[in-house]
CSV table of C-alpha atoms in Angstrom, one decimal:
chain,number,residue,atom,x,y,z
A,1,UNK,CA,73.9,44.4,47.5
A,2,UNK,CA,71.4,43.5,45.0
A,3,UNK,CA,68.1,43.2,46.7
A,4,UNK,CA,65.0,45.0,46.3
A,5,UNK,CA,63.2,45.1,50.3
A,6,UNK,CA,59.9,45.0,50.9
A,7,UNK,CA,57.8,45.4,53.7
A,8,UNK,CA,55.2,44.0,54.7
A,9,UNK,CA,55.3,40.6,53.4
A,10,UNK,CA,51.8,40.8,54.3
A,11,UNK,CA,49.2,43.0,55.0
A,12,UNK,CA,45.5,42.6,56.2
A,13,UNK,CA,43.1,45.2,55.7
A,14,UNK,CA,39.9,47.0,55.7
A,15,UNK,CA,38.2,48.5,53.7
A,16,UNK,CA,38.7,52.1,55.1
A,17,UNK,CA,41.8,51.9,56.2
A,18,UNK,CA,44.7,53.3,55.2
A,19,UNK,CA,48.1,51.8,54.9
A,20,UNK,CA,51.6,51.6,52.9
A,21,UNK,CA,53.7,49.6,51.4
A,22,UNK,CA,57.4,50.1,50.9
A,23,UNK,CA,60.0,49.3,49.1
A,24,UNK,CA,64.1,49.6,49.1
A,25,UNK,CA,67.0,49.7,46.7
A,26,UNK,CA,70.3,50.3,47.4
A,27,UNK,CA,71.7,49.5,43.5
A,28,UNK,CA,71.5,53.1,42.5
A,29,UNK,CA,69.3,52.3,40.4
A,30,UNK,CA,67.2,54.9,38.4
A,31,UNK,CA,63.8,53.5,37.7
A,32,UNK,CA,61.1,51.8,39.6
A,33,UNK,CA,58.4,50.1,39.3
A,34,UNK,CA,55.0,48.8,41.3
A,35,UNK,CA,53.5,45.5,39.8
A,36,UNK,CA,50.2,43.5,40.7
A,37,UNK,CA,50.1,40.1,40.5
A,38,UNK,CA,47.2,38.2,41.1
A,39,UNK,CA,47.2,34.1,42.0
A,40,UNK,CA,48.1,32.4,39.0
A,41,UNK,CA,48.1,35.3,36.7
A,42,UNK,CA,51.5,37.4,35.5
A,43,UNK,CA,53.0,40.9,37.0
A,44,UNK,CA,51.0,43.6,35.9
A,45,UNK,CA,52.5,47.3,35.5
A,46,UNK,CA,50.9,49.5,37.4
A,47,UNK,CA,53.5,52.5,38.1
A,48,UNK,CA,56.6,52.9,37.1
A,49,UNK,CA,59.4,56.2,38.2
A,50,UNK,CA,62.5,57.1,36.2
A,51,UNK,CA,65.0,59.2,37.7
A,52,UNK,CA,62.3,60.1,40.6
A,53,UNK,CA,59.5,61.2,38.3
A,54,UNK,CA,56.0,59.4,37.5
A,55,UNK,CA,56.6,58.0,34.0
A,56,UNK,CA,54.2,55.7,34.1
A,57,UNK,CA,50.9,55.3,35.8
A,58,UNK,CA,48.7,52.4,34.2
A,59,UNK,CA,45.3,53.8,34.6
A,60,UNK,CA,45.5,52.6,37.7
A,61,UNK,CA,42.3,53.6,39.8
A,62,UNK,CA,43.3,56.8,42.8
A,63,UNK,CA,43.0,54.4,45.8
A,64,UNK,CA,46.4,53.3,45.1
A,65,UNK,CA,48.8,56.0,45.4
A,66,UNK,CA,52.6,56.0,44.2
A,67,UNK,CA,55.2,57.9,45.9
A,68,UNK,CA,59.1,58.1,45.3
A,69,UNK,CA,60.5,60.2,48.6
A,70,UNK,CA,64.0,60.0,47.3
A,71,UNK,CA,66.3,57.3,44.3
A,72,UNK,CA,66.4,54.3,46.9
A,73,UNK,CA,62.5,54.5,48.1
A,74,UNK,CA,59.3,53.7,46.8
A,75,UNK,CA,56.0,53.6,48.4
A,76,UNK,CA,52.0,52.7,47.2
A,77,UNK,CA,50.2,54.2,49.3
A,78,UNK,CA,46.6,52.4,50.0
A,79,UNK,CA,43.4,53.7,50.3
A,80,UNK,CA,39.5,52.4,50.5
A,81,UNK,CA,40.2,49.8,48.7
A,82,UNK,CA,38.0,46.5,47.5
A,83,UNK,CA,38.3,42.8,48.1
A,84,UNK,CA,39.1,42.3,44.8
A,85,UNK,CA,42.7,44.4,45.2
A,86,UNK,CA,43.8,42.0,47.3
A,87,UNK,CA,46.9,40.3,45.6
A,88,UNK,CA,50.5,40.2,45.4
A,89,UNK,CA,52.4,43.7,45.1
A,90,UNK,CA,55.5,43.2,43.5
A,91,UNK,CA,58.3,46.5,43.5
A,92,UNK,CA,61.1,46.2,41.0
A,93,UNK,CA,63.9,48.7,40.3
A,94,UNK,CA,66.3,48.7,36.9
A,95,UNK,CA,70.1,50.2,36.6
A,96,UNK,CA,68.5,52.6,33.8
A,97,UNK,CA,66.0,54.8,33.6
A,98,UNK,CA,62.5,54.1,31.9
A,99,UNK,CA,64.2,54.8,28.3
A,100,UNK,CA,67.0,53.0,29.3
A,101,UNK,CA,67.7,49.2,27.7
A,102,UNK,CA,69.1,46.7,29.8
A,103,UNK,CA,65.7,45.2,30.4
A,104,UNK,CA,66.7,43.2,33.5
A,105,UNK,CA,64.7,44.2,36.5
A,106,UNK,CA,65.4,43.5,39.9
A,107,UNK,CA,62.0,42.2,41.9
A,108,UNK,CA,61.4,42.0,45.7
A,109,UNK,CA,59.9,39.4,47.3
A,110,UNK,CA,56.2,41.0,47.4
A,111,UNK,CA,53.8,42.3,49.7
A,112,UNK,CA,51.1,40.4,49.9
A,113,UNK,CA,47.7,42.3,50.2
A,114,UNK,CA,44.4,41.2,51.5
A,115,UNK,CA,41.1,43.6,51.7
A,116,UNK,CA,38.6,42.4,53.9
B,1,UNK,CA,52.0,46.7,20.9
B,2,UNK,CA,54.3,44.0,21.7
B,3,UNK,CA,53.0,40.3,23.1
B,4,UNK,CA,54.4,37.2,24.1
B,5,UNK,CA,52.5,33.9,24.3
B,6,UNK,CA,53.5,31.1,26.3
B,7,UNK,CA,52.3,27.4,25.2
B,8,UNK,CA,51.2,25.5,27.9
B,9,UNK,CA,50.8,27.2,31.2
B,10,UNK,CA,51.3,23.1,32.7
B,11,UNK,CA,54.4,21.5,31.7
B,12,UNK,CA,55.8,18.0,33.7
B,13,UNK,CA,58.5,16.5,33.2
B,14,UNK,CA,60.6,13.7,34.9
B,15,UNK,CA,64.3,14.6,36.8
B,16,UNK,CA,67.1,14.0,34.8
B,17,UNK,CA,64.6,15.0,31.4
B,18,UNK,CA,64.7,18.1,28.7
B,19,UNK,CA,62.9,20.7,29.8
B,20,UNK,CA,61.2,22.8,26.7
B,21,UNK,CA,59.3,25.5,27.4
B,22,UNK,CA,57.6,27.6,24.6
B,23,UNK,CA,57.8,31.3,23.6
B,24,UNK,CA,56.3,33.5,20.9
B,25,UNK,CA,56.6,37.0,20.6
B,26,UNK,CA,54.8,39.7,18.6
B,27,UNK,CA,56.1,42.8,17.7
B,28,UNK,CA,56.9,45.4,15.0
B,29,UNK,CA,60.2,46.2,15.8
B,30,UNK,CA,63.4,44.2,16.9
B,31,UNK,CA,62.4,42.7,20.6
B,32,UNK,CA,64.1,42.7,23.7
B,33,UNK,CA,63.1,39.3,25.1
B,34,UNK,CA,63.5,38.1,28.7
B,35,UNK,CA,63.0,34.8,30.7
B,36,UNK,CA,62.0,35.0,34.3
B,37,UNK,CA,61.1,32.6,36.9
B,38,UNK,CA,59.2,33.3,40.3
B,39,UNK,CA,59.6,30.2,43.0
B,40,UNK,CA,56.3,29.8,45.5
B,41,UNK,CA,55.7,32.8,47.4
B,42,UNK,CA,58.6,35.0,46.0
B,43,UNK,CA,59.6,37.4,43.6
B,44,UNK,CA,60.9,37.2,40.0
B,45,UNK,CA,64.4,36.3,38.9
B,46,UNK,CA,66.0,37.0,36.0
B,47,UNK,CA,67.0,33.8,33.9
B,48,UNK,CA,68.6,35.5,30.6
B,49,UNK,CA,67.6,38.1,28.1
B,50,UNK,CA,67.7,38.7,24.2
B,51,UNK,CA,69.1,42.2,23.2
B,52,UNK,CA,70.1,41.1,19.9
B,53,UNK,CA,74.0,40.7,20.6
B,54,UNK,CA,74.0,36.5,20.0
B,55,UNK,CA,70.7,34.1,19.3
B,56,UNK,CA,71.6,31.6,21.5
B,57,UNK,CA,71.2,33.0,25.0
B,58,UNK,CA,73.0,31.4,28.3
B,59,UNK,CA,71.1,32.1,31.5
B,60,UNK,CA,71.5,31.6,35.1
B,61,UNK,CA,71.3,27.7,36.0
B,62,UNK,CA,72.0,26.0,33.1
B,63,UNK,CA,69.0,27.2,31.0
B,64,UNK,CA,69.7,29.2,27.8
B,65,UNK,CA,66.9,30.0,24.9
B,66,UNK,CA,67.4,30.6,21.4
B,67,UNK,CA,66.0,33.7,19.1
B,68,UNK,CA,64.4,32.9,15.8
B,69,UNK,CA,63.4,35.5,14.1
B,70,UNK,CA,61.4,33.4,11.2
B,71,UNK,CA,59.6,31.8,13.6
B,72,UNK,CA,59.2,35.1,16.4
B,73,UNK,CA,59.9,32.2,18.8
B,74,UNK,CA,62.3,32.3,21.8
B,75,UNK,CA,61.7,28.9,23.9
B,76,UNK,CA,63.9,28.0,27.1
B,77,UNK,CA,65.2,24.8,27.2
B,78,UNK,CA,67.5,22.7,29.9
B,79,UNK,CA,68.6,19.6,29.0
B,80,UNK,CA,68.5,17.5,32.4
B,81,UNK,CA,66.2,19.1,34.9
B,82,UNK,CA,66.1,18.9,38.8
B,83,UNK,CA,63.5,19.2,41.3
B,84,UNK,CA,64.8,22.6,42.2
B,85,UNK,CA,63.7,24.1,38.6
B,86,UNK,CA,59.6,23.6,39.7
B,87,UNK,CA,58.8,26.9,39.5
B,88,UNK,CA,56.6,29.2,37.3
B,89,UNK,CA,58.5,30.7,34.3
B,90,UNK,CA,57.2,33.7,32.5
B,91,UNK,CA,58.5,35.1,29.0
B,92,UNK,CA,58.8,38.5,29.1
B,93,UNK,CA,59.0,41.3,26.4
B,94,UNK,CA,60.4,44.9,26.8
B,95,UNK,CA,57.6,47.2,24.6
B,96,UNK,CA,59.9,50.1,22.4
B,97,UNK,CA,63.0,49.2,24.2
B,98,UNK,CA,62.0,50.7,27.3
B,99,UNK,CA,62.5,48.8,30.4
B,100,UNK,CA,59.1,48.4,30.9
B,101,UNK,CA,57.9,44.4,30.6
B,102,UNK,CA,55.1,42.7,28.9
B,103,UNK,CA,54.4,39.1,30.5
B,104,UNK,CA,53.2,36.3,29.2
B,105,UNK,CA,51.2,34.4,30.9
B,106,UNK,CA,53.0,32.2,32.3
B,107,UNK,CA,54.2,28.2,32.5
B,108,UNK,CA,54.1,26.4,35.7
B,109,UNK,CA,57.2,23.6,35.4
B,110,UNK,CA,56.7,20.4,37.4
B,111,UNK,CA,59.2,17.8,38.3
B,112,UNK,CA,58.5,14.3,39.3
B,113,UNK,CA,61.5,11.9,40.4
């Protein structure tokens, strides 16, 4: 098995809402990460875990909210957001941790967001 | 910090032609250098990565790039290319040797019959 899930594909919402995304390994891998990619633009990091820890968090702005309940799960959890967070949500896991060398990560498919 | 910067973010090409697609890096220290490609409306895929063990690189469907230093380049080439290859292909470097990726922007590949 070497998929990285995500659910949704994709997700409408409001402004006040609140919602989740989520994402799956079953690799054993040891890091994760949460990218945003908007249209025509590359991935950018926003978190990433090692070894189930916050490593990483990109100054990303408190209405997103990272969570890693366990090795195989990770979940951004959504909050008041704006119009202009709508994009694509890409998870990614690696066989290493953060400090770790490989460099070949494993993307989902994406979640695609839209804030109304 | 460590960069990479794609030339051309539009490349065409006809079926059956070489496909050359540019990459330079930046950085201070020996580079970990990756090729990815993302097909409409999915994720990314690893094509093949540089960790300094050979400087010509062999990826997943026939693609392979080669690492030169005196130039901090590190294109991807194919020499016949299919329809299937349209996709967008970033180059991708891995800052301090941590497994955490620097994009380029980005090339979108196009192939015409």
């Amino acid at each position: 098995d070497t998929e990285v899930t995500q659910t949704p594909k994709h997700l409408v919402m409001g402004m006040t809402n609140k919602k989740s995304l989520k994402c799956e390994q079953h690799m054993g891998h040891r890091a994760m990460y949460w990218y945003k990619q908007k249209a025509k633009k590359p991935p950018e990091l926003m978190f990433v875990y090692s070894y189930e820890k916050l490593s990483i968090n990109e100054s990303v702005p408190s209405r997103f909210s990272p969570e890693c309940p366990n090795s195989s799960l990770l979940n951004l959890h959504l909050h008041a957001l704006q119009p202009e967070d709508s994009a694509l949500y890409l998870c990614a896991s690696s066989q290493d941790g953060l400090a770790g060398v490989t460099g070949e990560l494993f993307f989902g498919e994406g979640s695609r967001l839209t804030v109304l | 910090a460590q960069s990479v910067t794609q030339l051309g973010s539009h490349v065409s090409v006809s079926e059956g032609a070489l496909v050359l697609l540019r990459c330079n890096y930046s950085s201070s220290v020996p580079p970990y250098l990756f090729w990815y490609v993302q097909y409409p409306n999915q994720g990314l895929q690893l094509l093949l990565k540089y960790t300094s063990a050979a400087t010509l690189v062999k990826g997943i469907n026939g693609f392979e790039a080669e690492f030169k230093k005196s130039e901090t380049s590190f294109h991807l080439t194919k020499p016949s290319a299919h329809m299937s290859d349209a996709a967008e292909y970033f180059c991708a470097v891995s800052e301090g040797g941590y497994n955490k990726l620097i994009f380029g922007a980005g090339t979108r590949l196009a192939v015409h019959p």
